[in-house]
Coordinates of C-alpha atoms in Angstrom, one line a residue:
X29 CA 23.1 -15.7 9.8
X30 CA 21.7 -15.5 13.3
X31 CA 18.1 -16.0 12.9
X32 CA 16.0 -18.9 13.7
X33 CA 13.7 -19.5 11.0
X34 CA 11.5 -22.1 12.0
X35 CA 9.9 -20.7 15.9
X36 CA 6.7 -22.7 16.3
X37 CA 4.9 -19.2 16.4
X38 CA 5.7 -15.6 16.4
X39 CA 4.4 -12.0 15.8
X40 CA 3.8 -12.0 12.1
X41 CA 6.1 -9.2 10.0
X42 CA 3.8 -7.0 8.8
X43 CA 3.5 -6.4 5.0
X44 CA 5.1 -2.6 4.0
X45 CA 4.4 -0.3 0.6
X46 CA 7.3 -0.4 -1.3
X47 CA 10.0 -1.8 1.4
X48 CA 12.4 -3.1 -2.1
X49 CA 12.2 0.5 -3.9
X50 CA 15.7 0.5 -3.7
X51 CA 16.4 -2.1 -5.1
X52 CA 14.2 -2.5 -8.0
X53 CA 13.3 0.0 -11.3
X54 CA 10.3 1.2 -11.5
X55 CA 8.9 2.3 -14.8
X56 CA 8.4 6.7 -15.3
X57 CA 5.4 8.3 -14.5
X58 CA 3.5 8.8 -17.5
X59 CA 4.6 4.9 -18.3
X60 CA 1.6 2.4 -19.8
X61 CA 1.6 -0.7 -18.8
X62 CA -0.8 -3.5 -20.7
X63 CA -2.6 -6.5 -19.5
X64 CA -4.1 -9.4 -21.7
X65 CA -6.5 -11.4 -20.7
X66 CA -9.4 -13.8 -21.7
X67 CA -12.5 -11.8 -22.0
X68 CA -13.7 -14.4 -19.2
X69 CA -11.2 -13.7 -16.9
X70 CA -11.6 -10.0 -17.5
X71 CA -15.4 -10.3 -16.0
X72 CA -14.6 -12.3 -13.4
X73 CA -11.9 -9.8 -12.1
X74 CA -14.6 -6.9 -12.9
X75 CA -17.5 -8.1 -11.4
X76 CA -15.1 -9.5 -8.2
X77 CA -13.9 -6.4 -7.9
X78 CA -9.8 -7.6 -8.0
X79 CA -6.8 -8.3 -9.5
X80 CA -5.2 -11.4 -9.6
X81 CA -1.5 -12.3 -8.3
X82 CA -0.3 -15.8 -9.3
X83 CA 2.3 -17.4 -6.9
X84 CA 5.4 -16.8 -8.4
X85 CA 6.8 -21.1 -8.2
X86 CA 3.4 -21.9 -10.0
X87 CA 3.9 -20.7 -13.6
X88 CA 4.1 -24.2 -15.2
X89 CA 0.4 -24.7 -16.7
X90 CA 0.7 -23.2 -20.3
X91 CA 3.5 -23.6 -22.7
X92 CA 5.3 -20.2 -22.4
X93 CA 5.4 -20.3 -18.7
X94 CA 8.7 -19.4 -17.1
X95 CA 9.1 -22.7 -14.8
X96 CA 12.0 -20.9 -12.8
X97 CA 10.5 -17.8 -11.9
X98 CA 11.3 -16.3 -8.9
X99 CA 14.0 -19.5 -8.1
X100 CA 17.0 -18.4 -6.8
X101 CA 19.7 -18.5 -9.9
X102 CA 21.1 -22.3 -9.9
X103 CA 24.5 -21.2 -9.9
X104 CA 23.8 -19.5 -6.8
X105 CA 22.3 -22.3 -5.4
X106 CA 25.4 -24.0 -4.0
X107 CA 26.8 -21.6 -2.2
X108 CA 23.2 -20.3 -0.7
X109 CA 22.5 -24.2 0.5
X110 CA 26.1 -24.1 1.7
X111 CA 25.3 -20.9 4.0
X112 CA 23.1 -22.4 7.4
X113 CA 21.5 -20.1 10.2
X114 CA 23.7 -20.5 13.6
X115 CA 20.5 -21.6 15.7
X116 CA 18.9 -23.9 12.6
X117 CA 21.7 -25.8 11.2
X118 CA 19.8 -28.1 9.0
X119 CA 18.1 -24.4 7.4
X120 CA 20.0 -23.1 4.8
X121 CA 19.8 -20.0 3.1
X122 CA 18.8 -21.9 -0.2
X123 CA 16.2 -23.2 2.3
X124 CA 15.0 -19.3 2.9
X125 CA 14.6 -18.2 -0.6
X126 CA 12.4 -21.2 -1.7
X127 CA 10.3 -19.6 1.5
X128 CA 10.0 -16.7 0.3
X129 CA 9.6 -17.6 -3.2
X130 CA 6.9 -19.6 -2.2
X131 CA 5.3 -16.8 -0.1
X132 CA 5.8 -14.1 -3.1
X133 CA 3.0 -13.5 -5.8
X134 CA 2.9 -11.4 -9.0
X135 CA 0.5 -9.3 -11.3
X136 CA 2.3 -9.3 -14.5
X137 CA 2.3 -6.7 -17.5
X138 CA 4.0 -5.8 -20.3
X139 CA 5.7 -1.9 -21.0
X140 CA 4.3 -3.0 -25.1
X141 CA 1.7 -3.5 -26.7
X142 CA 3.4 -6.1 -29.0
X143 CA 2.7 -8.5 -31.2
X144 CA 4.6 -11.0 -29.1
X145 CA 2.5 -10.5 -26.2
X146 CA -1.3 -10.4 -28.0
X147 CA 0.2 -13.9 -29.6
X148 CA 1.6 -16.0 -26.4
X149 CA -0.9 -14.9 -23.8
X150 CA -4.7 -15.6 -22.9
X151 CA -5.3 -18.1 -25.6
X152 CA -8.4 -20.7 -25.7
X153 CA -10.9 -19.2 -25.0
X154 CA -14.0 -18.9 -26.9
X155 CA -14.9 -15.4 -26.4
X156 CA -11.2 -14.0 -27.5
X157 CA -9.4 -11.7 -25.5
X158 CA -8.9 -8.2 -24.8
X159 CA -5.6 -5.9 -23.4
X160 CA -6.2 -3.6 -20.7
X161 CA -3.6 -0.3 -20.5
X162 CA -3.6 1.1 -16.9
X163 CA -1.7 4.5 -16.5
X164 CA 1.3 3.0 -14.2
X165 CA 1.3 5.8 -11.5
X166 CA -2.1 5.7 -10.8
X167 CA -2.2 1.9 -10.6
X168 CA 0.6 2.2 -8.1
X169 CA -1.1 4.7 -5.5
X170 CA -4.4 2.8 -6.0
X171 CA -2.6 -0.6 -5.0
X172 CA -0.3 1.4 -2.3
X173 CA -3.6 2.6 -0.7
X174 CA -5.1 -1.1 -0.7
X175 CA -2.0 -2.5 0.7
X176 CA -1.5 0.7 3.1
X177 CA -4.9 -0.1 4.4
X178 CA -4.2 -3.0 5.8
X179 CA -7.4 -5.0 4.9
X180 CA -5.3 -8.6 5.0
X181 CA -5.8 -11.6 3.9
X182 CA -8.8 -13.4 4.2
X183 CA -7.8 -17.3 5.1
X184 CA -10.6 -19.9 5.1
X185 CA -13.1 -17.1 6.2
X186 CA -10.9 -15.6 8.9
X187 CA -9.8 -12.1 8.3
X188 CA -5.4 -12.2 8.9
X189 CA -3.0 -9.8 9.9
X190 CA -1.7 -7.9 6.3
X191 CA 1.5 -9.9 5.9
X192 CA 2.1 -9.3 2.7
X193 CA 4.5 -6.3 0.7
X194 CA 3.9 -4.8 -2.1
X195 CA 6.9 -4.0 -4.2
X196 CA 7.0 -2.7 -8.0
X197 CA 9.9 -3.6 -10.9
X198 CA 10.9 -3.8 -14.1
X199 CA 11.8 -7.5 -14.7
X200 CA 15.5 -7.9 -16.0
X201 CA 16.4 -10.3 -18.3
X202 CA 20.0 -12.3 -18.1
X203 CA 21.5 -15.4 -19.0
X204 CA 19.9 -16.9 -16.5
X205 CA 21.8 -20.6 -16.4
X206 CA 25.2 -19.1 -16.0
X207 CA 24.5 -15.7 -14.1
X208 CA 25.1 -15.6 -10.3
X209 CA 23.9 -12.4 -7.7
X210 CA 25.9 -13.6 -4.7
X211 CA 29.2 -13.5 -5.6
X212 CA 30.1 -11.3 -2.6
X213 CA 27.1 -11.1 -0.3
X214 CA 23.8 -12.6 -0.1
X215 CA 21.6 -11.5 -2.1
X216 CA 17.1 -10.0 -1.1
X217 CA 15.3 -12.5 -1.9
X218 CA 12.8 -9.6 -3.9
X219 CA 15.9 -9.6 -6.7
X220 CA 15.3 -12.9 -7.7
X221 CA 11.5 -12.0 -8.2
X222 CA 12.4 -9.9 -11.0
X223 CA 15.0 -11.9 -13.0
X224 CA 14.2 -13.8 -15.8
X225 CA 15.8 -15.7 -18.4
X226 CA 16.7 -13.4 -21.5
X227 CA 14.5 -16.2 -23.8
X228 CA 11.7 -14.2 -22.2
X229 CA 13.2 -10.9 -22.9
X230 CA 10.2 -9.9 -25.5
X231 CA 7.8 -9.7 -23.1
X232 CA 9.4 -6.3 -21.6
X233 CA 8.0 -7.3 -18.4
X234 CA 6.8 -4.8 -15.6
X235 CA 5.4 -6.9 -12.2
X236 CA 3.9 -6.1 -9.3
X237 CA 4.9 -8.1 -6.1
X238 CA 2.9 -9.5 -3.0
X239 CA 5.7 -10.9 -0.7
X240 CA 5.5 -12.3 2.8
X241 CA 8.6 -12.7 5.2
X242 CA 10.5 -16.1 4.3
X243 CA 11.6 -17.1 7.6
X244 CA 8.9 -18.7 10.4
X245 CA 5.5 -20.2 10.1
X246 CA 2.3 -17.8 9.7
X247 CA -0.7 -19.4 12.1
X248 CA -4.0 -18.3 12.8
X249 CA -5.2 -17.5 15.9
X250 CA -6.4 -21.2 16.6
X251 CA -3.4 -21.9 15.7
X252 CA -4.1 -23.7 12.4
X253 CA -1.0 -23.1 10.2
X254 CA -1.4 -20.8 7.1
X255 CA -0.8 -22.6 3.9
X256 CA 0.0 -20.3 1.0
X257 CA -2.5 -20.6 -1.7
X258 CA -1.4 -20.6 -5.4
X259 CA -3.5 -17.5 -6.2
X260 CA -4.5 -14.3 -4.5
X261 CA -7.3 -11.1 -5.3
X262 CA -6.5 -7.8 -4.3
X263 CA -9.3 -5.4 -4.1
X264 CA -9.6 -3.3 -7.4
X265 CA -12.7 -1.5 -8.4
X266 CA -12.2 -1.5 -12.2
X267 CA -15.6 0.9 -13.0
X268 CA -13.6 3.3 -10.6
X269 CA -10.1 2.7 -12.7
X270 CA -12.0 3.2 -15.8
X271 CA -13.9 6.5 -14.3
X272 CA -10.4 8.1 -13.0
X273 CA -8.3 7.1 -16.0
X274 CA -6.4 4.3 -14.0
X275 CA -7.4 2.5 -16.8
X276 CA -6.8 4.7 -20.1
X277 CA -8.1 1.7 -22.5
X278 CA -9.9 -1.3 -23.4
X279 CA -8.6 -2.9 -26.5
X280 CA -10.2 -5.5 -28.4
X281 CA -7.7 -8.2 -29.6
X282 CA -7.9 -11.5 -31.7
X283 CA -11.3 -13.0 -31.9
X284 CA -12.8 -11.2 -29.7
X285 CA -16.7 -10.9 -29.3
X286 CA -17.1 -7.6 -29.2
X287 CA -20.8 -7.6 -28.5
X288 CA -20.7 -9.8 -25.7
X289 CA -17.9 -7.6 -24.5
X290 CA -19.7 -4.2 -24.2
X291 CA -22.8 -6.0 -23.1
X292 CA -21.1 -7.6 -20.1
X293 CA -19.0 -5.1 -18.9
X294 CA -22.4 -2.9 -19.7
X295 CA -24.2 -5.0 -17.2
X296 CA -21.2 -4.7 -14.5
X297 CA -21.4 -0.8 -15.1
X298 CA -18.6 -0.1 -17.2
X299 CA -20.6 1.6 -20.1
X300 CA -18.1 1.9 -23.1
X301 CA -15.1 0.4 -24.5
X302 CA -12.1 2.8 -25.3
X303 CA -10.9 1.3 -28.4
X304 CA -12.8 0.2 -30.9
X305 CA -10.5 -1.4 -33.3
X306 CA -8.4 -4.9 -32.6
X307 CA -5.0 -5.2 -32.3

């Protein structure tokens, strides 16, 4: 490696649609893709207008969090610490990938509406929860257009440079302890964002990436450094989803208050729910 990752400063990679295609599997056109949530977190996202990513080394607050998502597999570890840039000898490429894992965020769904899914996720809350289907190919341009766009990041009310790529994947599922990716070659650090440990393998995971170059340190124009924050919002207007069929349901689930539901998203201008019976 001839890099040097750590220059005090430098023009900021810029964040591309779809750089990783390659590389990952998306799902077919036609595919649905569900979301559950609390019905409180539903609002917020509604009335924000946004949905959330969560950074990727952060899933450790409820019990069926995957604490090694995103990591770099640990038997590659070794080798990747043993591999150092030629101008940064103390940087290692083990080094790099926490980076970038650290600078990578993900929307998460499931290709199911399951059982397992309704069960593990979007529990305590008062109001129940609800699953959201979204029509994968029209999420995809809708989020390629917001990323394409170029809006940016908005960082302690300064508006940023849009660092961050957007990248799409079905999640694969392996032995995770005893696998290794780079046997022969190093490995993109985007593959490791969509591994997981076959114990997980019921959630038939789809994700959607935010990633930001893993080498370098992103300042602001004052200089301040940029510290990565453990969630972002993209822009999503969900009463447009809903009106173009990005959104093909709303779906009721366990204890939900269905009243409340219809009169709160009624009040944020989305004027019907789709389904009417809980899953």
């Amino acid at each position: 490696m001839t890099e040097k990752p750590e220059n005090p400063a430098f023009d900021p990679v810029l964040g591309l649609v779809e750089p990783h295609a390659g590389l990952l599997t998306a799902p077919p056109d036609g595919q649905r893709l569900y979301k559950i949530m609390t019905i409180e977190n539903l609002l917020r996202s509604v009335g924000g207008g946004y949905l959330y990513f969560n950074q990727v080394d952060s899933y450790k607050d409820f019990p069926s969090a995957d604490p090694n998502d995103g990591e770099q597999l640990g038997r590659d570890r070794a080798s990747n610490a043993a591999t150092r840039f030629e101008k940064a000898t103390d940087f290692s490429a083990a080094d790099y990938y926490d980076h970038s894992r650290h600078r990578t965020y993900a929307c998460c769904f499931s290709l199911e509406d399951s059982d397992h899914m309704w069960s593990e996720y979007a529990n305590g809350s008062p109001r129940g929860k609800v699953g959201i289907a979204f029509d994968f190919a029209k999420l995809r341009a809708v989020i390629n257009d917001t990323v394409e766009a170029g809006i940016g990041l908005e960082y302690r009310g300064a508006r940023c440079k849009q660092i961050f790529s957007v990248n799409y994947g079905v999640v694969e599922y392996i032995a995770w302890a005893t696998a290794r990716r780079n046997v022969t070659k190093m490995v993109n650090p985007i593959l490791y964002t969509y591994i997981k440990d076959d114990n997980y393998a019921k959630e038939r995971e789809m994700r959607i990436s935010l990633s930001a170059f893993g080498l370098g340190r992103y300042v602001l124009a004052d200089g301040t450094e940029i510290e990565f924050p453990p969630g972002l919002q993209l822009g999503f207007d969900f009463r447009r989803a809903v009106a173009d069929g990005t959104i093909i349901e709303i779906i009721p689930g366990p204890g939900c208050d269905r009243d409340f539901l219809r009169d709160e998203l009624g009040k944020l201008g989305i004027m019907a729910l789709d389904s009417d019976s809980a899953t």
